[in-house]
Amino acid sequence: MAPYVVIKVSWVVGSLLGLAPVGAGFGLAEWVVLNTVTVAMAVIGITLVLALARPWGMRLPGVPLVFCAWVGAGFLVSMLPYAVADSLLSEPDTSGPEGDGDPGMPGWEAALIQFGFIGMGLGLTLALPAYLRRRWPEAFTRRTGRSSPLGRAAVALGAAVGLMWLYWAAGGTAGLAHPDEGRATWRLLCGICGAWALIAALAVARPSREGPGRLPRRLPSFLGWLGSGSLFAWSGWKLPFTLYVAIASPPDVVLPERLGLAIALHLCAVLAGGAMMWTLTRAPVPPSQRSSRTGSSTATHST
């Protein structure tokens, strides 16, 4: 991610000095804020991968580290299929999956940024599970039980969002204000995000259908982690941008979706992804405690 940070810093400095162009649809202030945010995200990502690989990372607070790892995996690991498919099926697209819309990016800059994304995604794929197994080995030996009402609601919401995205990926036009703007790259991204949304929904829902104690925790946790992270991270990233387009109405930015529908879908995706992750990470009640609680409840009702 170091080349990405250097490139983004050069964009900020260059735009402030009038030496670099401002991205389509942005004023100078918005462009500087956007790229400053991405620089901060990249620095957090670099710190994260060092924490996953170095001994001092085992001493960091668990909640913020797991949150950053979940968001990072949702951004990058889930998009590895997109990076492969886009490079094989599409013409070179300098805007990249993060949607900066910069008009003058040289090919070598786009290549370095793509290299950083793919390298970070592959690195997280290896380093993150190894770190989690070292720090919380018991999480990989427990089994999942039945999902909560919140989990079931998140499953339904995530599945609905995913089906809508897959509908657009398949060529559907309902809900699109500008169907002609839905290029092949955009539909491919809708398809990848929609697939991960359904994978996450199935991963969270399946334990409740299998019954407690029957399905190993590892597989649904792995798929649910990536799918819920993709929902939360990408829609959390696109939601402010879509709100900006809806409020500012920049003349040179046109999104394929109806803005109200796009805002609603991204908001639902963020809520569904967060609720799915909470469902997957909450500790199940051990059978002994469930038995004691049931006995206490029965005794109370008898009394």
XYZ file of C-alpha atoms in Angstrom:
303
model
C 0.000 0.000 0.000
C 3.017 2.336 0.208
C 2.880 3.304 -3.520
C -0.833 4.060 -3.094
C -0.091 6.438 -0.208
C 2.648 8.217 -2.183
C 0.396 8.608 -5.233
C -2.524 9.931 -3.197
C -0.331 12.410 -1.309
C 0.993 13.643 -4.661
C -2.586 14.167 -5.849
C -3.434 16.236 -2.771
C -0.275 18.352 -2.946
C -0.474 18.667 -6.723
C -4.087 19.822 -6.695
C -3.400 22.377 -3.946
C -0.487 23.759 -5.973
C -2.425 23.689 -9.231
C -0.106 21.083 -10.751
C -2.549 18.155 -10.885
C -6.139 17.944 -12.179
C -9.149 17.638 -9.914
C -11.359 14.580 -10.367
C -14.586 14.789 -12.330
C -17.514 15.989 -10.253
C -15.395 17.442 -7.435
C -14.330 20.896 -6.406
C -10.866 21.444 -4.986
C -12.008 21.157 -1.355
C -13.990 17.964 -1.948
C -11.107 16.431 -3.922
C -8.596 17.180 -1.173
C -10.920 15.798 1.523
C -11.621 12.614 -0.462
C -7.963 11.833 -1.083
C -6.943 12.775 2.451
C -9.476 10.248 3.717
C -8.077 7.562 1.417
C -4.534 8.359 2.597
C -5.682 7.885 6.198
C -7.390 4.599 5.250
C -4.201 3.365 3.577
C -2.091 4.286 6.614
C -4.531 2.364 8.828
C -4.231 -0.568 6.421
C -0.429 -0.533 6.593
C -0.574 -0.409 10.393
C -3.067 -3.277 10.345
C -0.908 -5.616 8.279
C 2.109 -4.868 10.469
C 0.012 -5.654 13.539
C -1.057 -8.962 11.985
C 2.551 -9.948 11.275
C 4.538 -8.567 14.214
C 4.518 -9.761 17.855
C 3.368 -6.385 19.198
C 0.098 -6.837 17.305
C -0.962 -9.504 19.791
C -1.050 -6.839 22.529
C -3.329 -4.397 20.720
C -6.971 -4.016 21.804
C -8.992 -6.668 20.062
C -12.144 -4.784 19.064
C -10.610 -1.966 16.952
C -8.137 -4.372 15.364
C -10.868 -6.858 14.400
C -13.058 -4.028 13.102
C -10.284 -2.652 10.872
C -9.431 -6.169 9.683
C -13.093 -6.862 8.885
C -13.473 -3.624 6.913
C -10.146 -4.146 5.128
C -11.054 -7.691 4.135
C -14.467 -6.487 3.008
C -12.859 -3.860 0.798
C -10.065 -5.894 -0.754
C -10.352 -9.653 -0.252
C -13.936 -9.687 -1.502
C -12.854 -7.748 -4.604
C -10.129 -10.170 -5.716
C -12.602 -11.921 -8.085
C -13.541 -8.488 -9.449
C -9.906 -7.592 -10.102
C -9.343 -10.828 -12.036
C -12.575 -10.624 -14.037
C -12.164 -6.921 -14.779
C -8.627 -7.413 -16.107
C -9.781 -10.269 -18.371
C -13.100 -8.951 -19.644
C -12.936 -5.160 -19.574
C -10.986 -2.387 -21.131
C -8.524 -0.638 -18.796
C -10.475 1.617 -16.419
C -8.405 4.247 -14.669
C -11.120 5.064 -12.167
C -10.660 1.755 -10.335
C -13.236 0.084 -8.111
C -13.115 2.829 -5.494
C -14.673 5.318 -7.914
C -12.357 8.330 -7.623
C -13.173 9.350 -11.189
C -9.784 11.033 -11.739
C -9.520 12.018 -15.407
C -5.764 12.074 -15.953
C -4.270 9.054 -14.183
C -1.315 7.631 -16.124
C -1.288 3.928 -16.783
C 1.651 3.321 -14.471
C -0.205 4.942 -11.567
C -3.278 2.797 -12.210
C -1.056 -0.298 -12.327
C 0.618 0.556 -9.019
C -2.718 1.218 -7.323
C -4.150 -2.056 -8.631
C -0.998 -3.866 -7.507
C -1.425 -2.386 -4.034
C -5.072 -3.450 -3.798
C -4.425 -7.003 -5.013
C -1.311 -7.388 -2.878
C -3.110 -6.142 0.224
C -6.050 -8.437 -0.465
C -3.829 -11.493 -0.908
C -1.830 -10.544 2.185
C -4.972 -10.266 4.309
C -6.153 -13.621 2.971
C -3.061 -15.259 4.488
C -2.214 -13.098 7.486
C -5.659 -12.478 8.956
C -6.756 -16.099 9.558
C -3.304 -16.912 10.942
C -3.495 -14.001 13.379
C -7.027 -14.867 14.511
C -6.082 -18.498 15.125
C -3.067 -17.453 17.183
C -4.946 -14.926 19.300
C -8.397 -16.513 19.631
C -7.990 -20.252 18.926
C -11.194 -21.083 20.820
C -13.233 -19.166 18.252
C -12.313 -21.815 15.662
C -13.362 -24.763 17.810
C -16.803 -23.584 18.915
C -19.880 -24.386 16.906
C -22.572 -21.986 15.891
C -26.080 -22.177 17.259
C -29.326 -20.642 16.123
C -29.252 -17.067 14.881
C -31.033 -14.297 16.750
C -34.015 -12.296 15.445
C -31.542 -9.540 14.545
C -29.501 -12.046 12.563
C -32.556 -13.285 10.687
C -33.572 -9.722 9.864
C -30.045 -9.010 8.621
C -30.173 -12.123 6.445
C -33.424 -11.005 4.816
C -32.196 -7.443 4.318
C -28.819 -8.496 2.911
C -30.423 -11.025 0.565
C -32.856 -8.389 -0.753
C -30.020 -5.956 -1.465
C -27.949 -8.681 -3.102
C -30.806 -9.776 -5.358
C -31.314 -6.182 -6.524
C -27.636 -5.831 -7.402
C -27.646 -9.173 -9.212
C -30.724 -8.055 -11.144
C -28.819 -4.998 -12.378
C -25.774 -7.114 -13.141
C -27.937 -9.372 -15.320
C -29.054 -6.372 -17.387
C -32.201 -5.287 -15.544
C -33.173 -1.642 -15.856
C -35.871 -1.196 -13.199
C -34.646 1.306 -10.628
C -32.099 2.838 -13.013
C -32.410 6.505 -13.893
C -29.709 6.346 -16.566
C -29.416 2.769 -17.879
C -26.885 3.814 -20.524
C -24.438 4.762 -17.756
C -24.447 1.170 -16.499
C -21.276 0.083 -18.272
C -19.914 -3.477 -18.218
C -17.537 -2.594 -15.368
C -20.391 -1.248 -13.249
C -22.536 -4.324 -13.887
C -19.604 -6.593 -13.072
C -19.128 -4.787 -9.767
C -22.868 -5.104 -9.044
C -22.620 -8.821 -9.722
C -19.639 -9.347 -7.396
C -21.209 -7.299 -4.584
C -24.576 -9.004 -5.042
C -22.973 -12.446 -4.926
C -21.131 -11.639 -1.689
C -24.358 -10.299 -0.169
C -26.114 -13.609 -0.852
C -23.106 -15.611 0.361
C -23.143 -13.669 3.625
C -26.891 -14.175 4.015
C -26.562 -17.930 3.471
C -23.571 -18.163 5.821
C -25.455 -16.454 8.642
C -28.749 -18.237 7.983
C -27.475 -21.785 7.502
C -26.591 -22.527 11.151
C -30.162 -21.751 12.167
C -31.432 -24.294 9.652
C -28.859 -26.929 10.566
C -29.650 -26.703 14.264
C -27.237 -26.004 17.131
C -24.017 -27.970 17.314
C -24.149 -29.495 13.823
C -22.264 -27.102 11.578
C -18.582 -26.288 12.231
C -18.039 -22.622 12.928
C -15.131 -22.131 10.536
C -16.833 -22.177 7.120
C -19.865 -19.946 7.808
C -17.677 -17.591 9.835
C -15.185 -17.270 6.958
C -17.834 -16.645 4.304
C -19.961 -14.502 6.593
C -16.914 -12.426 7.558
C -16.077 -11.599 3.929
C -19.642 -11.127 2.759
C -20.748 -8.933 5.643
C -17.516 -6.948 5.365
C -18.151 -6.380 1.670
C -21.673 -5.129 2.396
C -20.546 -2.823 5.188
C -17.316 -1.513 3.661
C -18.341 -0.858 0.073
C -21.768 0.542 0.816
C -20.304 2.542 3.700
C -17.869 4.006 1.169
C -20.450 4.638 -1.569
C -23.181 6.038 0.678
C -21.475 9.413 1.381
C -20.540 9.754 -2.296
C -24.116 9.052 -3.405
C -25.433 11.546 -0.850
C -22.941 14.101 -2.177
C -24.171 13.580 -5.744
C -27.799 13.848 -4.603
C -27.184 17.087 -2.675
C -24.581 18.859 -4.824
C -25.825 17.593 -8.229
C -22.438 17.953 -9.969
C -23.112 18.344 -13.712
C -20.345 15.962 -14.815
C -21.308 13.017 -12.575
C -24.217 10.777 -13.521
C -24.932 7.565 -11.633
C -26.915 4.767 -13.284
C -29.212 4.199 -10.280
C -32.024 6.374 -9.071
C -30.332 8.276 -6.273
C -33.037 7.666 -3.676
C -32.990 3.941 -4.350
C -29.184 3.817 -4.335
C -29.058 5.622 -0.974
C -31.645 3.228 0.492
C -29.771 0.150 -0.797
C -26.418 1.317 0.571
C -27.953 2.167 3.937
C -29.619 -1.252 4.121
C -26.350 -2.934 3.140
C -24.439 -1.152 5.900
C -27.030 -2.128 8.505
C -27.240 -5.720 7.255
C -23.463 -6.148 7.156
C -23.011 -4.807 10.676
C -25.810 -6.976 12.081
C -24.435 -10.076 10.329
C -21.002 -9.513 11.794
C -22.457 -9.035 15.275
C -24.369 -12.301 14.860
C -21.241 -14.185 13.783
C -18.985 -12.860 16.534
C -21.276 -13.040 19.529
C -20.330 -15.920 21.791
C -22.830 -18.803 21.759
C -24.262 -19.904 25.086
C -22.616 -23.179 26.207
C -24.973 -26.173 26.539
C -24.429 -26.319 30.310
C -25.527 -22.700 30.705
C -28.500 -23.249 28.404
C -29.569 -26.198 30.542
C -29.187 -24.232 33.754
C -31.119 -21.305 32.319
C -33.885 -23.618 31.153
C -34.044 -25.261 34.579
C -34.151 -21.911 36.349
C -36.894 -20.701 34.022
C -38.926 -23.880 34.598
C -38.531 -23.599 38.361
C -39.595 -19.947 38.258
C -42.713 -20.733 36.253
C -43.567 -23.648 38.578
C -43.234 -21.383 41.588
